[in-house]
Short mmCIF file of C-alpha atoms in Angstrom, two decimals:
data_model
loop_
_atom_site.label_atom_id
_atom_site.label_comp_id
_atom_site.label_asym_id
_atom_site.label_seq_id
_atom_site.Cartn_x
_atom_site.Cartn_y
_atom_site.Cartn_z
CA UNK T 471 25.09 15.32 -6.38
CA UNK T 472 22.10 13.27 -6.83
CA UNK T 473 21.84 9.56 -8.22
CA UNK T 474 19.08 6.90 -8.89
CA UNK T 475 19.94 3.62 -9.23
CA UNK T 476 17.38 1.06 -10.36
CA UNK T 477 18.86 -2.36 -10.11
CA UNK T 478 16.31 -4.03 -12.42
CA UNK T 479 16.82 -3.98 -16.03
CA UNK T 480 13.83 -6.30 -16.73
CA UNK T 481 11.51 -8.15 -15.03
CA UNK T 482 8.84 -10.11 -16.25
CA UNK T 483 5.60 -10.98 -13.99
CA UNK T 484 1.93 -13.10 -14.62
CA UNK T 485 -0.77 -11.23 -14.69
CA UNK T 486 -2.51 -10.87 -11.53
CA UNK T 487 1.15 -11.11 -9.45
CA UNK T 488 2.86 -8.89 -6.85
CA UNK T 489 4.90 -6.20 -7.89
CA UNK T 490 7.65 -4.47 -6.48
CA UNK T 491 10.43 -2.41 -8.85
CA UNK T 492 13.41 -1.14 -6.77
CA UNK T 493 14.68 2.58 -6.93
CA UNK T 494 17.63 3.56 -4.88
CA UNK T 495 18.90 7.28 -4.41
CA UNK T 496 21.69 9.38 -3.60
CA UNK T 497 21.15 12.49 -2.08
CA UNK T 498 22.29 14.63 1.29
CA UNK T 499 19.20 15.85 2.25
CA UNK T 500 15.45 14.69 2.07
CA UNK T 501 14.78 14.63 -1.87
CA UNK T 502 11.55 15.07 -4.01
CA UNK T 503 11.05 11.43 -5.75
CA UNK T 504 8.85 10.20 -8.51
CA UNK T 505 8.00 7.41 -10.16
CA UNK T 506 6.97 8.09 -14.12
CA UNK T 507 5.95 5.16 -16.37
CA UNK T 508 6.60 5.61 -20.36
CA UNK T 509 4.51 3.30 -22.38
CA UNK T 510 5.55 2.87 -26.24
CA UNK T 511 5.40 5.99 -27.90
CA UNK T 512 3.73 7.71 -25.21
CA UNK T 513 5.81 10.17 -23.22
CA UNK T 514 6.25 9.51 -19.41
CA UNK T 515 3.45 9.75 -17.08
CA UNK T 516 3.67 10.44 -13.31
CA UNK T 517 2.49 7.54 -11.55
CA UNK T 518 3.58 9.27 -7.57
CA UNK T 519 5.28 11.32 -5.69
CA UNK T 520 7.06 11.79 -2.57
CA UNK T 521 7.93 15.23 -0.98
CA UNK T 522 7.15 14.58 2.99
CA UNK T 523 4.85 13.37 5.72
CA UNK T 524 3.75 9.96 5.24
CA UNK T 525 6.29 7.71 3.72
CA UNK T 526 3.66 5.18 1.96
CA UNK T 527 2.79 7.69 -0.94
CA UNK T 528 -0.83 6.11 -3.32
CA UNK T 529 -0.51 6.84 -6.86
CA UNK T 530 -2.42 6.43 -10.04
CA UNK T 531 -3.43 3.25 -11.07
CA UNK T 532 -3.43 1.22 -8.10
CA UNK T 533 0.71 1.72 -7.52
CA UNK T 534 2.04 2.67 -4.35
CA UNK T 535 5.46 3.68 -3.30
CA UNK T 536 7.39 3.83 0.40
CA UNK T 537 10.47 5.85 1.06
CA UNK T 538 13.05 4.67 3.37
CA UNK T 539 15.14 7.03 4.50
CA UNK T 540 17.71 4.54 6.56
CA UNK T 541 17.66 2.27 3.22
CA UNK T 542 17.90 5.20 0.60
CA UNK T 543 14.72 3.63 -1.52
CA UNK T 544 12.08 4.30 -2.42
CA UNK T 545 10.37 1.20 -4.36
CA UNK T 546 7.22 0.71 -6.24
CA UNK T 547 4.61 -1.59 -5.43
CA UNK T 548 1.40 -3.35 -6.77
CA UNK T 549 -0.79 -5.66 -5.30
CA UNK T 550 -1.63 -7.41 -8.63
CA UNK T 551 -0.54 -6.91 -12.23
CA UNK T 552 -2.56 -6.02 -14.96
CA UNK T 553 -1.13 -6.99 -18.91
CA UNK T 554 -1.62 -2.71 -19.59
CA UNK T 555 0.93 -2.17 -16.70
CA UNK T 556 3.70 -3.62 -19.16
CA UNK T 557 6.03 -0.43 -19.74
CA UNK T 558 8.74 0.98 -18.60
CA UNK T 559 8.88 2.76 -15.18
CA UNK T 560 11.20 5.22 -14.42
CA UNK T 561 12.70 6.42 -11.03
CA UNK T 562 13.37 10.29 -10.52
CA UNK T 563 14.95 12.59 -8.00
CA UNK T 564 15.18 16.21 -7.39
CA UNK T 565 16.51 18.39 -4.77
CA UNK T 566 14.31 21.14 -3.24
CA UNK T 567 13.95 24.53 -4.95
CA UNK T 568 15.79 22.42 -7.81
CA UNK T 569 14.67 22.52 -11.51
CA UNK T 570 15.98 19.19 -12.89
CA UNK T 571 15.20 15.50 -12.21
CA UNK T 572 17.75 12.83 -11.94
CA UNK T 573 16.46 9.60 -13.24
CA UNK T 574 17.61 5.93 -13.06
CA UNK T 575 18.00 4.03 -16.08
CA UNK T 576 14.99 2.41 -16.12
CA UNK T 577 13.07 -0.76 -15.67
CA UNK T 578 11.58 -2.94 -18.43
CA UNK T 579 8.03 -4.49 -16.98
CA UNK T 580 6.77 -7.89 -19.22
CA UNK T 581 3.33 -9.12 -18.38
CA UNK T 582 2.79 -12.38 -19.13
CA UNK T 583 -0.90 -13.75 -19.80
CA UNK P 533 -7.21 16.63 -21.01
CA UNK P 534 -4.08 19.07 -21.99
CA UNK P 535 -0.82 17.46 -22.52
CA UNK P 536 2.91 18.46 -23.84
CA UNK P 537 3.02 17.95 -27.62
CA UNK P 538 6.87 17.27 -29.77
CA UNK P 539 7.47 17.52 -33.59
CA UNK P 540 8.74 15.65 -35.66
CA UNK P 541 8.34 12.11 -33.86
CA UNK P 542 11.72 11.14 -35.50
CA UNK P 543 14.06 13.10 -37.19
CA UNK P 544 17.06 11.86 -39.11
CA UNK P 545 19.80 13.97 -40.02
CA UNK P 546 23.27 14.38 -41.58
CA UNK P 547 26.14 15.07 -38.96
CA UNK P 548 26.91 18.71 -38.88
CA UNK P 549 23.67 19.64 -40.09
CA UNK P 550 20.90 22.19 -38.06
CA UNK P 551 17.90 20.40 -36.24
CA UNK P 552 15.12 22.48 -34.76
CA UNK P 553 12.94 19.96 -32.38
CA UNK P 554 9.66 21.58 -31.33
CA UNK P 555 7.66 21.27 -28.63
CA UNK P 556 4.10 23.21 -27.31
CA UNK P 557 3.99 22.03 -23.80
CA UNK P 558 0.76 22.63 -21.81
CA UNK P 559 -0.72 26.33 -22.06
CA UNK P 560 -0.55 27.67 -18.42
CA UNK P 561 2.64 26.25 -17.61
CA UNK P 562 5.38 28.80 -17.10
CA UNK P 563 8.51 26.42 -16.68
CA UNK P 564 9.68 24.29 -19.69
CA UNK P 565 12.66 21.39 -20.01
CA UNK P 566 14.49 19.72 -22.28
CA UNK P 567 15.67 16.16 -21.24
CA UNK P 568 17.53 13.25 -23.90
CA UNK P 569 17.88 10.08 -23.85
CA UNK P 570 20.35 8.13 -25.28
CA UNK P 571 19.69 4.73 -26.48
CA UNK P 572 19.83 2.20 -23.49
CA UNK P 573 20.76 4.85 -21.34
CA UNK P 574 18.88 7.10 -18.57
CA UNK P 575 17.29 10.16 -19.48
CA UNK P 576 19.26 13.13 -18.69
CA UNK P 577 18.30 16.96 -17.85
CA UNK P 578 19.85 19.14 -20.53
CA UNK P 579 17.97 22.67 -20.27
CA UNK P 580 15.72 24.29 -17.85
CA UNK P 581 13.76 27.82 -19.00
CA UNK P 582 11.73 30.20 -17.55
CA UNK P 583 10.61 34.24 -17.90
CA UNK P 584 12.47 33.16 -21.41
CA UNK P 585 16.01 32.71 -20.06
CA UNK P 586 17.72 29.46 -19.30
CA UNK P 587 17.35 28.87 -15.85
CA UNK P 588 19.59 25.65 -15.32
CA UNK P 589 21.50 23.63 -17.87
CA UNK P 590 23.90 21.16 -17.60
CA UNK P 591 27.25 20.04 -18.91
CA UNK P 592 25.75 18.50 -21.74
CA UNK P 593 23.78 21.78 -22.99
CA UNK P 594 27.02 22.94 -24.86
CA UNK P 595 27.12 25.71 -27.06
CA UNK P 596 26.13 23.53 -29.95
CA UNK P 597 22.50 23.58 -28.13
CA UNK P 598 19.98 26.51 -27.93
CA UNK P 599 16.81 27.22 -26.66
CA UNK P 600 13.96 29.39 -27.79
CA UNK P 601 10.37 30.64 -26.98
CA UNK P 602 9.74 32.14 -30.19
CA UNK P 603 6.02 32.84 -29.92
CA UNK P 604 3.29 32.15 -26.74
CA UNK P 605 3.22 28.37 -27.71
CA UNK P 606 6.24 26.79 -28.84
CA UNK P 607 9.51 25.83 -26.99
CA UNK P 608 12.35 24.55 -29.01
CA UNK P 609 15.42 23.38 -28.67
CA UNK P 610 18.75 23.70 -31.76
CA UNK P 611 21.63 22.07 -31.99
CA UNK P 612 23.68 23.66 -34.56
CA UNK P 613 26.16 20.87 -35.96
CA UNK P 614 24.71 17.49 -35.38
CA UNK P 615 27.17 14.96 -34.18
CA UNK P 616 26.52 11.10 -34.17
CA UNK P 617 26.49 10.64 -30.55
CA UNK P 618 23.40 13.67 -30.55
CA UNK P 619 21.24 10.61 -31.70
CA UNK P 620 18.74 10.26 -29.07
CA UNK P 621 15.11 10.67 -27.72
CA UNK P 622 14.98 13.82 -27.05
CA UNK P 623 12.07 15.04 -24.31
CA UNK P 624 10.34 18.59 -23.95
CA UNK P 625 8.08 18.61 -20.52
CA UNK P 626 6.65 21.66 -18.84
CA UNK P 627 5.53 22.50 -15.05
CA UNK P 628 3.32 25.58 -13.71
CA UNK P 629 6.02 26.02 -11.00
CA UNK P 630 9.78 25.08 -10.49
CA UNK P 631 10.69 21.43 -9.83
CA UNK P 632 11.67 20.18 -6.88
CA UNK P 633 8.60 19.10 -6.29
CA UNK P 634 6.31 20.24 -8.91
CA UNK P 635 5.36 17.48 -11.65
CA UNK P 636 6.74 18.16 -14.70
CA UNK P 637 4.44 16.90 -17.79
CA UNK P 638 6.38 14.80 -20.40
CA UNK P 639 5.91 15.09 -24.14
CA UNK P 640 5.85 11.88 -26.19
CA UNK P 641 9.44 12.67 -27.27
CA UNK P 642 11.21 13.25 -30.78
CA UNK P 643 14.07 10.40 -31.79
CA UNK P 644 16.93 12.73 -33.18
CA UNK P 645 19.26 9.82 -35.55
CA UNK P 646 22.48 11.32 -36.66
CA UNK P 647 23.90 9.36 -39.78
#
């Protein structure tokens, strides 16, 4: 069965810092992943996804993501912070021809001025 | 730009009472999903639904739970006798194709509390 595990409960960063949230997964074969960000009272936005070919997948809003197969991850990245990145950011997995997603728990992102 | 709508935005209830969430997702999208979340907890998949029959559920989608299409627009999901551990955010999202690899478009999520 599938599993995400995102270590990271909460992390705080300064604006204008590196990013990087971990995701790990459990899963036989080569999964679908995502990463969705929920901001308050919003519902959760996709911010990437993986599926195949190149394993550094771009997303929305300047985030990037690279799966490792031989590590099981597949962590989120940015360059530098912004205070409207502070959310929470989501993990997800699915298995091909699959209808649900498996997410982690969760990560809490602070932004500090 | 279209997006998956939920009402109410909270709901509180009595335990063993009837809730009715509702949700329109987006209006070409032919696959719809319910997902909760539990307070400090991950979300979870309950209900998958499609050509208006359940196409996946899991454990958790008990007979207490039901899903509907009732007209071209709305998607909802019952639970017949509220229990306390129902309380939860409860999700609706929609996708023009089957997952595993198709995005699935999140509403902003209705807060079910269970007193």
């Amino acid at each position: 069965a599938q599993s995400v595990t995102q270590p990271d409960i909460h992390i705080t960063v300064s604006e204008g810092a590196s990013l990087e949230l971990r995701c790990n997964y459990s899963y036989g074969a080569t999964p679908y992943l995502f990463w969705y960000v929920q901001s308050p009272g919003q519902g959760l936005q996709l911010l990437l996804k993986y599926f195949s070919g190149d394993t550094l997948v771009q997303g929305i809003k300047g985030f990037e993501a690279e799966f490792k197969r031989s590590q099981s991850s597949f962590n989120l990245r940015k360059p530098s912070v912004h205070w409207s990145d502070a959310a929470e950011y989501f993990c997800a997995v699915a298995a091909e021809g699959a209808n649900n997603l498996f997410f982690g728990t969760g990560t809490r992102l602070t932004v500090i001025p | 730009e279209p997006e998956v709508t939920q009402t109410p935005s909270h709901q509180v209830t009595q335990m063993g009472q009837e809730v009715i969430l509702r949700c329109v997702p987006i209006s070409n999208h032919l696959y719809f999903y319910w997902y909760r979340q539990i307070l400090g907890q991950k979300v979870e998949f309950l209900v998958s639904f499609y050509n208006n029959e359940i196409s996946e559920k899991s454990e958790i989608f008990d007979d207490q739970f039901s899903v509907e299409r009732p007209d071209g627009s709305n998607f909802t999901l019952k639970i017949r006798s509220t229990k306390l551990e129902d309380s939860a955010m409860y999700f609706c999202a929609s996708s023009v194709r089957a997952s595993g690899g198709d995005e699935q478009f999140f509403g902003p999520g209705t807060r079910l509390t269970v007193l």
